[in-house]
Every structure is written in C-alpha cells, then in structure tokens.
Short mmCIF file of C-alpha atoms and ligand atoms in Angstrom, two decimals:
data_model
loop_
_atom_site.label_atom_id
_atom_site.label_comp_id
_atom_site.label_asym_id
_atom_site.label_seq_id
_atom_site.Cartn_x
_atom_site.Cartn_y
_atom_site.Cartn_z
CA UNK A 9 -58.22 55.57 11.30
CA UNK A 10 -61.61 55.41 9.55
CA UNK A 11 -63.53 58.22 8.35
CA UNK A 12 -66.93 58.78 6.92
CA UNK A 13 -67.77 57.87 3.25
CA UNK A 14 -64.13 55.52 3.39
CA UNK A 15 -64.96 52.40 1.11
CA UNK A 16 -63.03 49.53 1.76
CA UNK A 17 -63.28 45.88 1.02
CA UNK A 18 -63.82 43.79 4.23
CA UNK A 19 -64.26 40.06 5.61
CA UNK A 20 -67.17 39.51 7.64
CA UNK A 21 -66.47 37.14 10.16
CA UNK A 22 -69.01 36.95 12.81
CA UNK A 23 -72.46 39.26 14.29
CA UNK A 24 -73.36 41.22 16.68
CA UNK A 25 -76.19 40.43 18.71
CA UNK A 26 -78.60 42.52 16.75
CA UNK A 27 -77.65 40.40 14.09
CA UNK A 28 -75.53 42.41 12.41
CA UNK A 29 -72.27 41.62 10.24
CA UNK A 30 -68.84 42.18 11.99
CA UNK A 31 -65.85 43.01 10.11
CA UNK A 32 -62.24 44.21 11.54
CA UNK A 33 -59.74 46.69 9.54
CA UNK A 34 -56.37 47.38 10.80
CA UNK A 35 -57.69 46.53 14.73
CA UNK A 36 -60.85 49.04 13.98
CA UNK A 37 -64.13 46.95 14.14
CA UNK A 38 -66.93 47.47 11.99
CA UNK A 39 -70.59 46.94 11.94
CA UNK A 40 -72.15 46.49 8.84
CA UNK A 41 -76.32 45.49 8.63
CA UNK A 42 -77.09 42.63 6.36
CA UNK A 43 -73.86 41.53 5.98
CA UNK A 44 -72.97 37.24 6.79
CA UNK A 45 -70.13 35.64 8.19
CA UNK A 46 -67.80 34.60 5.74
CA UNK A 47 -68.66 37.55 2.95
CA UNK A 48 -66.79 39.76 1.27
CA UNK A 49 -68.44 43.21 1.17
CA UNK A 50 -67.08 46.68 -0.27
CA UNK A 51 -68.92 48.94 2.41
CA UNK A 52 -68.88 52.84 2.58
CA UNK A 53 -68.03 53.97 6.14
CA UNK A 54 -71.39 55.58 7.10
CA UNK A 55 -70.22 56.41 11.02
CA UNK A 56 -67.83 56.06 12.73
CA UNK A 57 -68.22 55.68 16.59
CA UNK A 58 -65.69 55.90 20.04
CA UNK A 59 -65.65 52.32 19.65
CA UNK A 60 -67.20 50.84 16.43
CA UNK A 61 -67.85 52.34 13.03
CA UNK A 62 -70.72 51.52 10.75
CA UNK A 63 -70.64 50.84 7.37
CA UNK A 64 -73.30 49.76 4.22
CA UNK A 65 -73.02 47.17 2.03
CA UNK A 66 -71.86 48.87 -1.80
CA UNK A 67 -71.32 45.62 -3.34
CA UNK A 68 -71.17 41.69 -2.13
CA UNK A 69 -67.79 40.79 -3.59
CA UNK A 70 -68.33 36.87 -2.41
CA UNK A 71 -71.85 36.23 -0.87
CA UNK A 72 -71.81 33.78 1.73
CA UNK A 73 -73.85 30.06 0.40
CA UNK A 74 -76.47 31.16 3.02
CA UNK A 75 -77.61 34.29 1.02
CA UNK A 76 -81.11 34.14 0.13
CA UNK A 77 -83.14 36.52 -2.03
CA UNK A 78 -85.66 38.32 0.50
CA UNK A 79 -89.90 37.24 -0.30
CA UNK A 80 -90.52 40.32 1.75
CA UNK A 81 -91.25 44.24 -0.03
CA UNK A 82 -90.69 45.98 3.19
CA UNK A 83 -87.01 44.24 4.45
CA UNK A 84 -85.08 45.95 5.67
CA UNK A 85 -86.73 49.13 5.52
CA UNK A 86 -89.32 47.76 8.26
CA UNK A 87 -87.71 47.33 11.08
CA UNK A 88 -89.75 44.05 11.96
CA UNK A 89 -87.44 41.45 10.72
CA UNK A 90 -83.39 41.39 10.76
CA UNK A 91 -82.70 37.95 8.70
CA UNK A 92 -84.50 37.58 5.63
CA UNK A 93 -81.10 38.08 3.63
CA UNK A 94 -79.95 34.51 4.88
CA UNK A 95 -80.98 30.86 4.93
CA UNK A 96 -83.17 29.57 8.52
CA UNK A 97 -79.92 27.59 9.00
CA UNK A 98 -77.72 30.20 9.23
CA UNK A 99 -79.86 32.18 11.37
CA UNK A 100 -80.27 29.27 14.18
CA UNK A 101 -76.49 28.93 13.91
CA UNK A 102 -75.94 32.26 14.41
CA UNK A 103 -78.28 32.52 17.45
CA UNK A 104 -77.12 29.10 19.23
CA UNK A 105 -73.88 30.77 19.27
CA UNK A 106 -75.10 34.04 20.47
CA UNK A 107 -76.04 31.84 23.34
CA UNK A 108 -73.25 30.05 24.32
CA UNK A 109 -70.54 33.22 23.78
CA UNK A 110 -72.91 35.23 26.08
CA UNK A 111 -72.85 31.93 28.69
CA UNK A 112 -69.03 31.18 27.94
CA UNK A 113 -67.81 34.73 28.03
CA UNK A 114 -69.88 36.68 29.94
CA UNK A 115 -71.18 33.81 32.60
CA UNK A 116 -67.90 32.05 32.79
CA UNK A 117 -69.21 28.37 32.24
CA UNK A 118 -68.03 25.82 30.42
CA UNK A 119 -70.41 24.20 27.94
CA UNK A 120 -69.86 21.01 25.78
CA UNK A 121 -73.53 21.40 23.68
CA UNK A 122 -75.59 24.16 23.58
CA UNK A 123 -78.68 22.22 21.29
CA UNK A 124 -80.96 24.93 19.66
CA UNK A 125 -84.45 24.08 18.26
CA UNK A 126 -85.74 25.88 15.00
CA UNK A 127 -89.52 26.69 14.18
CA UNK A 128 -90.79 24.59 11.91
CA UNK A 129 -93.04 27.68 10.95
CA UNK A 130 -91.31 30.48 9.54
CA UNK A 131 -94.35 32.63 8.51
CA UNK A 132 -97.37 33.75 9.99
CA UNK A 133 -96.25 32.68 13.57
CA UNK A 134 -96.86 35.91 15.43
CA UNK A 135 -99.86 35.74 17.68
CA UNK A 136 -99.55 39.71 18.90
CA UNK A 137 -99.43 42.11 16.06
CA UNK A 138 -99.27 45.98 17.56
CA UNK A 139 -99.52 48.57 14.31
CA UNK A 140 -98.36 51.85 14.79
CA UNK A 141 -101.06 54.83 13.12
CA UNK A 142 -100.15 57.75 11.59
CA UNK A 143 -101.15 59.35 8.48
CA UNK A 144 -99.76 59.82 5.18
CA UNK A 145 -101.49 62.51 2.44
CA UNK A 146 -103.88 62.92 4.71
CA UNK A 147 -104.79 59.62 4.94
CA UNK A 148 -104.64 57.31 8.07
CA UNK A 149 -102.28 54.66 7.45
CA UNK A 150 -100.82 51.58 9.77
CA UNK A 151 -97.79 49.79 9.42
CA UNK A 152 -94.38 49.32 11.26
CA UNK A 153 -91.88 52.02 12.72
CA UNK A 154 -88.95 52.07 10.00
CA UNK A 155 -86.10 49.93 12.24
CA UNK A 156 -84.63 52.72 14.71
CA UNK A 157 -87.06 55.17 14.32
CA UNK A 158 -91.17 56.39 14.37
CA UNK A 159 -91.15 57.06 11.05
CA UNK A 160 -94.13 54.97 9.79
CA UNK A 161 -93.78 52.36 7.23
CA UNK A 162 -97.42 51.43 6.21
CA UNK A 163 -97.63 48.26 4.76
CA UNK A 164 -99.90 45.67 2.89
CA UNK A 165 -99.02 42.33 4.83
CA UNK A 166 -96.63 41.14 6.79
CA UNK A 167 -94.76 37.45 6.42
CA UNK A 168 -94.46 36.62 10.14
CA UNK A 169 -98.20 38.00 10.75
CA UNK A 170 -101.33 35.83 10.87
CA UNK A 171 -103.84 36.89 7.98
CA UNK A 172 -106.87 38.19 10.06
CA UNK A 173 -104.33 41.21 11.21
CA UNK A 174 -104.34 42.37 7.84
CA UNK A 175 -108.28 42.45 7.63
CA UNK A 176 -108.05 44.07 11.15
CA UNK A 177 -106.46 46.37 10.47
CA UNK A 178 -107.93 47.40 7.11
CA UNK A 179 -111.07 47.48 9.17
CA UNK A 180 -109.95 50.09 11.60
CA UNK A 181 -108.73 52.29 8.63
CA UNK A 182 -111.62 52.24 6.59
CA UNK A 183 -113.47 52.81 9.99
CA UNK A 184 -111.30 55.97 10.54
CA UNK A 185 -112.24 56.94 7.16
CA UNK A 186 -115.73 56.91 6.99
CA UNK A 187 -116.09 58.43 10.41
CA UNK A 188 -113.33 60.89 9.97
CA UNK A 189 -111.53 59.88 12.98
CA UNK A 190 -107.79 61.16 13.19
CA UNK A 191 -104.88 59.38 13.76
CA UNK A 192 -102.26 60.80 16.16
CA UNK A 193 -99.29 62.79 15.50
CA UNK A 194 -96.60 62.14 18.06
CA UNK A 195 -94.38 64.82 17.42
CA UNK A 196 -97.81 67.16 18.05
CA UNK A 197 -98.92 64.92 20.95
CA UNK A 198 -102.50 65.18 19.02
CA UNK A 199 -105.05 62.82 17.36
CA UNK A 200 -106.90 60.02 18.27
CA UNK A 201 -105.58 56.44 17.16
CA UNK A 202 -102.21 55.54 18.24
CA UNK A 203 -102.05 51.65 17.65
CA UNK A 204 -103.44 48.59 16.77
CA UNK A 205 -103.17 45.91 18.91
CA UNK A 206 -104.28 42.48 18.03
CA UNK A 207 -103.95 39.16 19.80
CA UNK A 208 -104.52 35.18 18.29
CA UNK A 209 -105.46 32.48 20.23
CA UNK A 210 -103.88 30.02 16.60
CA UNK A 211 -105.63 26.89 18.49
CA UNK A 212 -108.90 28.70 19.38
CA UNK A 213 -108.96 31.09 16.49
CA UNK A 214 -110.18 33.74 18.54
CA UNK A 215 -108.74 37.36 17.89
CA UNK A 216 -108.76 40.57 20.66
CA UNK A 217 -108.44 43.58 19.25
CA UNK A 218 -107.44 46.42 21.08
CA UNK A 219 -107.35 50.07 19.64
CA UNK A 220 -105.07 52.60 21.80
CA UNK A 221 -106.87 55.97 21.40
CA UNK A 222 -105.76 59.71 22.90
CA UNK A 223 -108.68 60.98 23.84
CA UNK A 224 -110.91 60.71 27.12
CA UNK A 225 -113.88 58.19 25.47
CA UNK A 226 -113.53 57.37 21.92
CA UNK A 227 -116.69 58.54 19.28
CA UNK A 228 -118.47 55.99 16.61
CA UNK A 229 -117.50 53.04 18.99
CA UNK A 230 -120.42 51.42 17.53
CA UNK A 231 -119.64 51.22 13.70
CA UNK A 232 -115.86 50.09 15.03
CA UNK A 233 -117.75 47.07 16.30
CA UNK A 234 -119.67 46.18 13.69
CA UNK A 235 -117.02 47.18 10.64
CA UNK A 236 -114.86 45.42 13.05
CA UNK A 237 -116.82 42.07 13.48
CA UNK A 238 -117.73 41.78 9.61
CA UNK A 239 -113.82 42.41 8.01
CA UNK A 240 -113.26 39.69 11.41
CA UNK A 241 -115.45 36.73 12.18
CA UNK A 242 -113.75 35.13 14.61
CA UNK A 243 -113.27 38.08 16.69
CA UNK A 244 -113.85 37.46 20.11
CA UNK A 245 -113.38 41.06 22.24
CA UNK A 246 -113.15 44.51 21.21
CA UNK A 247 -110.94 46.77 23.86
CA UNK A 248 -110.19 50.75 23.52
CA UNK A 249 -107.09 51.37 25.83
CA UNK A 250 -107.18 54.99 26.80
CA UNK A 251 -103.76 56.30 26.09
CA UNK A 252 -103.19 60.45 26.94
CA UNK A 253 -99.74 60.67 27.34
CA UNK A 254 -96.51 61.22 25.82
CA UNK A 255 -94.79 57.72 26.60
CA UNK A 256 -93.32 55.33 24.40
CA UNK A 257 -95.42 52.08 25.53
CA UNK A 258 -98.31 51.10 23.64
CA UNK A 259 -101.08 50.45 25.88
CA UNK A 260 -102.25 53.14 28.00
CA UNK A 261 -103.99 52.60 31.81
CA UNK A 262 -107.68 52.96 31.35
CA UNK A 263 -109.39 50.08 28.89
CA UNK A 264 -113.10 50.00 27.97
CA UNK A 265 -114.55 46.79 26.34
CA UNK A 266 -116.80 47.59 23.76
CA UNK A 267 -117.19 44.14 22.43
CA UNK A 268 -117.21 40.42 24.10
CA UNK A 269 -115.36 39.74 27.18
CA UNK A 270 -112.20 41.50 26.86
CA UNK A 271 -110.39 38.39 26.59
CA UNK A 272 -109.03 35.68 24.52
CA UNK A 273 -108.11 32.16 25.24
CA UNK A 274 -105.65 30.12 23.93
CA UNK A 275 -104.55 25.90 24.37
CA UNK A 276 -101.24 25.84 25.45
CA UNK A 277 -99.62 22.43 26.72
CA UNK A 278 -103.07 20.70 27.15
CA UNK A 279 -104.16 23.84 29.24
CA UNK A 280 -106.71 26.32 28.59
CA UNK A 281 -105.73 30.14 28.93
CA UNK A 282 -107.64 33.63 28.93
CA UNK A 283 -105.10 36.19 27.96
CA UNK A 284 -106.55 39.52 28.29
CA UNK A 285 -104.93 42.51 26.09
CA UNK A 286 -102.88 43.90 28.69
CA UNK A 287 -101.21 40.22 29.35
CA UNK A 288 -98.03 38.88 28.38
CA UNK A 289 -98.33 35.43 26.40
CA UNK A 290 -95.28 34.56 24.18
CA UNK A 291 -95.95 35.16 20.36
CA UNK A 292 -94.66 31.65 19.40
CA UNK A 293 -97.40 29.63 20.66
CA UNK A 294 -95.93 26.29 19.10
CA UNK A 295 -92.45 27.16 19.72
CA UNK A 296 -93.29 28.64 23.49
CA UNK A 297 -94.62 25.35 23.84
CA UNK A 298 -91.36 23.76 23.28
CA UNK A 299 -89.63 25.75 25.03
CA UNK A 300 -92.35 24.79 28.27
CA UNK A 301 -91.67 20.71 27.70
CA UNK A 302 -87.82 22.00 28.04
CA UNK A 303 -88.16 23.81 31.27
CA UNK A 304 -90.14 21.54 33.21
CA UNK A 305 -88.14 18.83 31.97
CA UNK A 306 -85.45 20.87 33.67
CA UNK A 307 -87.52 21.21 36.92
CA UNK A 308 -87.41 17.50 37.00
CA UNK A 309 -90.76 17.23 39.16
CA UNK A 310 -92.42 14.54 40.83
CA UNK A 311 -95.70 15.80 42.59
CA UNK A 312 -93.60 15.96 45.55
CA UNK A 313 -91.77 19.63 44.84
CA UNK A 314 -92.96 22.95 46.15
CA UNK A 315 -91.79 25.53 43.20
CA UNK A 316 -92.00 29.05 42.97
CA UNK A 317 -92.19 30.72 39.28
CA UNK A 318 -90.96 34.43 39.33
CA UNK A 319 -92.22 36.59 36.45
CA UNK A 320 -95.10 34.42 35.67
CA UNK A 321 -97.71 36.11 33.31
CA UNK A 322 -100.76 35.04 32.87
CA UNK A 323 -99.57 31.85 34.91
CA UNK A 324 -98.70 29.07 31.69
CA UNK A 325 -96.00 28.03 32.99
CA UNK A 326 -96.79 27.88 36.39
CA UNK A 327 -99.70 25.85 35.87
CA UNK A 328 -97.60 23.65 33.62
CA UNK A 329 -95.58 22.96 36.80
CA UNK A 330 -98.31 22.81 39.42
CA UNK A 331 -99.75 19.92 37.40
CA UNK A 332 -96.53 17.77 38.44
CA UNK A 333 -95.85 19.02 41.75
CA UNK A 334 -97.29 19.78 45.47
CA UNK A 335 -97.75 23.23 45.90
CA UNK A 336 -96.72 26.04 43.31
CA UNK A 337 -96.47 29.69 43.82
CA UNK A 338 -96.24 32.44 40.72
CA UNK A 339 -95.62 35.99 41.16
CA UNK A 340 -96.34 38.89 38.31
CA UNK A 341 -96.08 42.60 38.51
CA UNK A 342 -99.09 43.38 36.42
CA UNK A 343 -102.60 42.78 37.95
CA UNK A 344 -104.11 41.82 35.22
CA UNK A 345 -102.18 39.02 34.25
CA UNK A 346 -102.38 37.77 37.38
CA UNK A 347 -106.14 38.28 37.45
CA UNK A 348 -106.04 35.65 34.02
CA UNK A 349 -103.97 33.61 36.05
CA UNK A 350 -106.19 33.06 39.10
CA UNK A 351 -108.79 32.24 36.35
CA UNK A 352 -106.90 29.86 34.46
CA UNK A 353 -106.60 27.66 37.66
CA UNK A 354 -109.88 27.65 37.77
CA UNK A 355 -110.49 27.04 34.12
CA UNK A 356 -108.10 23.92 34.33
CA UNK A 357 -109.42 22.55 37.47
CA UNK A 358 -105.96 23.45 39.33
CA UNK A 359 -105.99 23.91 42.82
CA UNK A 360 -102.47 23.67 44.24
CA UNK A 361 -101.36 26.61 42.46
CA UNK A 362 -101.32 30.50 44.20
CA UNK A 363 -100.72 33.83 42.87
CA UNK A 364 -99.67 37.08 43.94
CA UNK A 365 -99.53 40.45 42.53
CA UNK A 366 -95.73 41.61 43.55
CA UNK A 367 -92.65 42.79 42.44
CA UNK A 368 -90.56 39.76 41.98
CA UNK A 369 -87.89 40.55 43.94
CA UNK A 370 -89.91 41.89 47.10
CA UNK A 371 -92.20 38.77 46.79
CA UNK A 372 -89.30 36.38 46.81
CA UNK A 373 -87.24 38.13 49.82
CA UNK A 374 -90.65 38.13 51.41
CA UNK A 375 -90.94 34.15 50.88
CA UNK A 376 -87.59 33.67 52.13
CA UNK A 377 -88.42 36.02 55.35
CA UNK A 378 -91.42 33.79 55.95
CA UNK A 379 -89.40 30.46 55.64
CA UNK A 380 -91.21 29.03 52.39
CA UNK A 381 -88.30 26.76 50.63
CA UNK A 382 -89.73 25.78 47.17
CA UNK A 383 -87.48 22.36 45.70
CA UNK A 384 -87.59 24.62 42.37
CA UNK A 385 -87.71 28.19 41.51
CA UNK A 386 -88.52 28.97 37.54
CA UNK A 387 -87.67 32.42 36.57
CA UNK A 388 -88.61 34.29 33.07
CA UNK A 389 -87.52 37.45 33.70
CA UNK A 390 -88.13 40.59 31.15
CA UNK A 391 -85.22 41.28 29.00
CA UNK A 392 -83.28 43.15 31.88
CA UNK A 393 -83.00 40.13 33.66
CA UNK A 394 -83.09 39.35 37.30
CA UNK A 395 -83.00 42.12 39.71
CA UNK A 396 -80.42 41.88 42.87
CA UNK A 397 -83.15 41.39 45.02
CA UNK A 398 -84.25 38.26 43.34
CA UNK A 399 -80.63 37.21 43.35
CA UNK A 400 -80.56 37.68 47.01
CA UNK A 401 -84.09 35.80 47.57
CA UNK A 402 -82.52 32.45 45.58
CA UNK A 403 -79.68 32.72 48.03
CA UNK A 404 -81.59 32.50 50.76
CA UNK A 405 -84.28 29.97 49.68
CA UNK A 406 -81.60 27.60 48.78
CA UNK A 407 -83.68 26.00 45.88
CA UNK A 408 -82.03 22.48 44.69
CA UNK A 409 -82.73 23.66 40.83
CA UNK A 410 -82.88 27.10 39.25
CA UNK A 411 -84.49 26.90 35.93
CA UNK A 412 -83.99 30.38 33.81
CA UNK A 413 -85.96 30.72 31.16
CA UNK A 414 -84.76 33.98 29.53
CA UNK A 415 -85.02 36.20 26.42
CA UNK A 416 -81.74 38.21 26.38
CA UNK A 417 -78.37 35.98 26.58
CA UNK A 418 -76.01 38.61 27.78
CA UNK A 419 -78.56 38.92 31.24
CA UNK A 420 -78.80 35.15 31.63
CA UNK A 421 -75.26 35.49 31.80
CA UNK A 422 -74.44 38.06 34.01
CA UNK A 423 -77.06 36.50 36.51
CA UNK A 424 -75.72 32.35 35.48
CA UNK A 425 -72.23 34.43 36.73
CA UNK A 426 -73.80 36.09 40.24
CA UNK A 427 -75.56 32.55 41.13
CA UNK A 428 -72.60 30.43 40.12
CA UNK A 429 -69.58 32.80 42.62
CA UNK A 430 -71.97 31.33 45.52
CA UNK A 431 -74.29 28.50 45.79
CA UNK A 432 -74.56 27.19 41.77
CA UNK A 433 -73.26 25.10 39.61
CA UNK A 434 -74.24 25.45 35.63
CA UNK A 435 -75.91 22.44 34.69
CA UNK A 436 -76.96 22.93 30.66
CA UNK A 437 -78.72 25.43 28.85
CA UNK A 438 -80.49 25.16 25.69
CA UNK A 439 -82.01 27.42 22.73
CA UNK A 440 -85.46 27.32 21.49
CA UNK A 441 -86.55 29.94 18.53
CA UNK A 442 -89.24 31.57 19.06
CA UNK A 443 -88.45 34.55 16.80
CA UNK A 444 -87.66 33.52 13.17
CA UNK A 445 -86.11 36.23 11.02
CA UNK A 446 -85.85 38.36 14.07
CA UNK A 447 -83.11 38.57 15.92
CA UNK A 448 -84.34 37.39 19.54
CA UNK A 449 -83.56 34.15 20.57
CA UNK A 450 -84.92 32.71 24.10
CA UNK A 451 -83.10 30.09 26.15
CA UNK A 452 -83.55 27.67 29.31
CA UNK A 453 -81.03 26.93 31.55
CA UNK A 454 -80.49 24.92 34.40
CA UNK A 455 -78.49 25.80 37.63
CA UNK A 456 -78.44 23.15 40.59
CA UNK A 457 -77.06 23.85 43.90
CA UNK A 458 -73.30 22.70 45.01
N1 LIG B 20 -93.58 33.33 32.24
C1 LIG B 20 -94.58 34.08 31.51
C2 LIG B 20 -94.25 35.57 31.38
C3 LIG B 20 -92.85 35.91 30.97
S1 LIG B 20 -92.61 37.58 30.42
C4 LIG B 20 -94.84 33.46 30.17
O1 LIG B 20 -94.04 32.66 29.68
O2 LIG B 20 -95.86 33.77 29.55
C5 LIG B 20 -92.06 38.42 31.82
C6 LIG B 20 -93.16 38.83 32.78
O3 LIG B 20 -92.54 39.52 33.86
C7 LIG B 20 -94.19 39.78 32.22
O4 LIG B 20 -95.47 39.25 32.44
C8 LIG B 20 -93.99 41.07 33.02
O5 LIG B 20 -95.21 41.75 33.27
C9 LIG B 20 -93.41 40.54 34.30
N2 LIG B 20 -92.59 41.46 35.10
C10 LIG B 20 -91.79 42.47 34.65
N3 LIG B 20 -91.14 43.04 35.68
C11 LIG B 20 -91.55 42.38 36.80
C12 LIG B 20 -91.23 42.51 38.20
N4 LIG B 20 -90.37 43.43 38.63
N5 LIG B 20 -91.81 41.67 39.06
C13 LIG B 20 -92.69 40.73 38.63
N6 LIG B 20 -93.03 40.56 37.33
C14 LIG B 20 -92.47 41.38 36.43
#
C-alpha cells in the first residue's frame, strides 16, 4: 500500500482527462501532474486517495521526446494552462484519444477514425479573458486563480491572451489606484472590484470590457472610461456588472453601460455577430469556425430541412444552418443571448430563423407536444451535457440526424450511449481544438436514426 512522502520510480503510461500523467504500482494507480506517457519519473507520494494517489515529479529519469521547455513564467503555478511541458503533437494525440476512449468505453461504439484538427495558432487565441482582483501589499493586483484554488496569481502577460487584455487590464489597476478604489476580498465578502472581463471581436478588433464590481453603483465611472479608452483604442463598450453576492460565477445580474453600446461584434463564417458581455461565443474564433464547417457538414442540408439547434447562444450556429435550410429554430436559456441572436438575424438579413428563450429540454418536449419534426436537431450542450428531458424530446421528434457538438467527452458519451439503446446509430465523430495547452478538447458527432 502507498503512503505519503513514499518515492518510487514509475512508468507513465497514459492521462487522465485533466491531462494528467497516469502511472500504476503493484495494481495502485497514480496520478502525477506534468508527467507524459512513456516517462520515467521518481515521484514522492503527495496523497493518497480511496481510489487514486497523487504524486510529484522529484526527478525525470527518461523524459518522453515530446518534452518541451515551458516559454511561460507562470506554468504551472497558474492554473490557466495544463500542457506547456509537451510538444502541440503530443497534446492533440493525447486529446483525440481522450475522445474516442470516452466514445469507445463509455458510449459503447465502435470507431475506425476519430480525425482531430489542431490550431494553427497556439498563442494569443483567447477572445474572453476574465481576471480575477485581489490585492497584494496593499496593492490591487489581477491575474489568474493558482490551478485549484482563489489564491491570486497576478501576472504580467499571458501566452494564450490577446495583447490589448494586458493594457486593459493595466488600465483598470492604475484606475483603482489613482481613485483609491478597493478590490474585493472574498474570504471578507468586501471591496469593490471582483473581475475583469474582456471580450475580442479578432476580425473586428473591437474589445468589451466589463468590470464586475460589489457595490450598488460604482464611483469615478468617468475616469474608468476615459483611462479606459486611452490604454484601449479599439474599445468598443464599457459594462459594470453589479455583483453583491457570495457566488462563485463571475458576472453578477444587474449591468450598467457606461461606454458604447454594450456590445461587440464579431465575423464568424461570413456572418456578422453582436455578442454582448453576458453571451456565450466560443474563445477560438478560427478554430470554432472549423469546428462550424464540421457540423453543418454533418447536418448535410439542402434548403429543404427544418432543424432545431438546442443550446444555441448568441445564435452562430443556428444562423450558419438557417442559411442552408427551410425553417430553423434555436433555443437558449439566457435572455440575453438570445436577445443578440434575434439581432443577428436581422444583421445578416436572415429571416427563416426563430428564437426562444427556454430551457432546452422544456422547449424541445414542448416542440414535440406541438408536432414540429425538424429533419435535424444540433445540440451544444454546456459541459454537463444533455438533460433527460432533451433525451426524451429527440425520441419523440424522431430527427433523421443528431449532430452533437460537445465540450466534455465523457457526457457526449453517456448521452451517444442513451440515444444509441433506442432509435440511433453512431455515425462518426470528430475532434477540433479549440483549447491549446489547456486541457479541453470539443468534438462533433453524428448520430442518424435506424
Ligand atoms: N451553440 C452556441 C452556444 C454553446 S454554449 C455557440 O457555439 O456559441 C452552451 C449554451 O447553452 C450557453 O449559451 C448556455 O447559456 C446555454 N444553456 C445552458 N443551459 C441551458 C439550458 N438548460 N437550456 C438552454 N440553454 C442552456
């Protein structure tokens, strides 16, 4: 049995799905950060769990070929990235297979290929950059939660970040400064600033910024805008989101625009979007556009199709499909994405293409009550996956194609599994990174009915 501070030599031979290494002793498995396949590591037993222990890396006995030096001052300590130790090659590997164990173990399918496709960027890709505040010294400072905890890191730059969220956030700082403003304590539940929140458009070159505040109307909004607008240019809106309670997420309910429109837009597949702060649009822009060319492909429309996309944003990808088909329906929980998408129609001249503001699961068993059989149903679930009642709706609907765009591999799975014991067969699924150095990885897959 394993016990704390044990050091042993082991043989990494595969990852978790956080990316970690995975080495077995004597039938005992063991996690160990940073670690590659095919190393050998002395490690120090650091925990040791019910099921798995942990242990760190003492010494690399044989690196893998795939080890690279890290360009990054803050890995791992930051929790942002999980792969700078390792070549881009490895990493795709690693998540392509990620992908088809969850699919081949978990959903039961058989797959021949499971193609994944890289970023050809590796830096600077992030379009949504959300700083944590604190202070340090007495001093506000911004940076990045060290990984597993709210400890803040502040840093400098960031590799995966765009440059004008460096000068943004310098801005802010200064900002809170000059005008004494504090930054919140979380353990205290007191302060002001909370987070930074910044969002690209990379073909626009528009930037929102959005500063979460505790407090009930934030002082020397004024002097934000204009310190703001000069460290910025290209800024486009300027949004406080009110934020008074104790909760984990980092935009709170209320927002005030204090600068521009609120808003930023963004090209995305020949479309133009407006993507307002509270919004999802995928960081990746160039790599979510990939992965949008994949998934229509998938739908395999012809202007004929009614679809229905579940979970749809700000409405990019169901505009993407209403371009090629009759009549297409998208449903989002969050008003104001859905309030971007209804204006995105617009913006693109769309008019085959309705939204509604619903839980996904009561829209679709509400579609299903009424009759409406879409050809297609697109779903792009958060990382939980589908709920039952969505499930339930797709039974009913009897769509000839399912195509799941998804962002966690073991719930694709477990749903690919509940849709295949009825109506479904597994058609193909493929990988697209969206995430480089992190350990994410989103996929597309394509179920058609037996
Ligand atoms: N397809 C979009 C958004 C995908 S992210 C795009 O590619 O940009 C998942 C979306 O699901 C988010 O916008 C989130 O707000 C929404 N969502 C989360 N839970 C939901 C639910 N129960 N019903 C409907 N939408 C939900």
């Amino acid at each position: 049995m394993l016990k704390n501070n044990d050091t042993l030599s082991v043989q990494i031979t595969g990852y978790t799905s956080d990316g970690e290494g995975v080495a077995r002793h004597e039938g005992e498995v063991i996690f160990v950060p940073h670690a590659i396949a095919g190393e050998t590591c002395k490690i120090r037993i650091v925990n040791v769990g019910k099921t798995v222990a942990h242990g760190k890396i003492l010494q690399i006995e044989v690196p893998s070929p795939h080890r690279v030096e890290s360009d990054c001052p803050y890995f791992p300590r930051c929790g942002g990235c999980d792969f700078r130790h390792m070549d881009y090659g490895e990493e795709t590997a690693l998540k392509r297979k990620r992908v088809m164990d969850a699919l081949t173990r978990i959903g039961g399918v058989e797959i021949d290929e499971l193609p994944i496709t890289g970023a050809k960027e590796l830096y600077g890709y992030r379009n949504k950059v959300q700083f944590p505040v604190g202070s340090r010294k007495n001093q506000p400072c911004a940076g990045f939660f060290r990984a597993r905890t709210h400890e803040i890191i502040p840093i400098d730059t960031c590799r995966i970040q765009p440059a004008c969220a460096d000068k943004a956030r310098e801005a802010v700082l200064n900002w809170m400064q000059k005008y004494r403003i504090s930054a919140y304590d979380e353990s205290a539940h007191r302060g002001y600033i909370r987070h930074i929140h910044l969002r690209c458009g990379f073909k626009t070159d528009e930037v929102l910024c959005c500063v979460v505040a505790n407090c009930k109307d934030l002082p020397q909004k004024a002097a934000l805008v204009r310190m703001l607008r000069e460290a910025v240019p290209s800024l486009r809106s300027i949004v406080i989101s009110y934020h008074q309670k104790r909760a984990n997420t980092v935009l709170g309910d209320r927002f005030e625009t204090i600068f521009g429109d609120g808003i930023i837009e963004d090209m995305l597949c020949g479309l133009r979007f407006r993507i307002s702060a509270r919004s999802f649009y995928q960081v990746n822009r160039d790599q979510a556009e990939v992965l949008y060319e994949k998934a229509l492909a998938l739908a395999d429309l012809d202007g004929t199709q009614t679809v229905l996309d579940l979970y749809c944003g700000a409405g990019t990808i169901t505009l993407c499909l209403a371009k090629r088909a009759k009549k297409a329906y998208g449903v989002e929980l969050i008003d104001a994405a859905i309030e971007d998408a209804k204006q995105n129609a617009l913006r693109n001249g769309i008019d085959n293409a309705e939204f509604f503001c619903a839980d996904a699961g009561q829209a679709a068993l509400r579609f299903a009550k009424e009759g409406i059989t879409p050809d297609v149903i697109v779903v792009d679930p958060p990382r939980k996956g589908l709920s039952t009642d969505v499930i339930d709706a797709i039974l009913q609907m009897k769509p000839a194609r399912v195509v799941y765009v998804s962002c966690d591999p073991a719930t694709l799975a477990r749903d690919v599994k509940l849709l295949c014991a009825e109506d479904y067969t597994f058609s193909c699924a493929e990988a697209v990174d969206l995430f480089p150095r992190c350990a994410h990885i989103e996929s597309v897959c394509l179920l058609t009915r037996k």
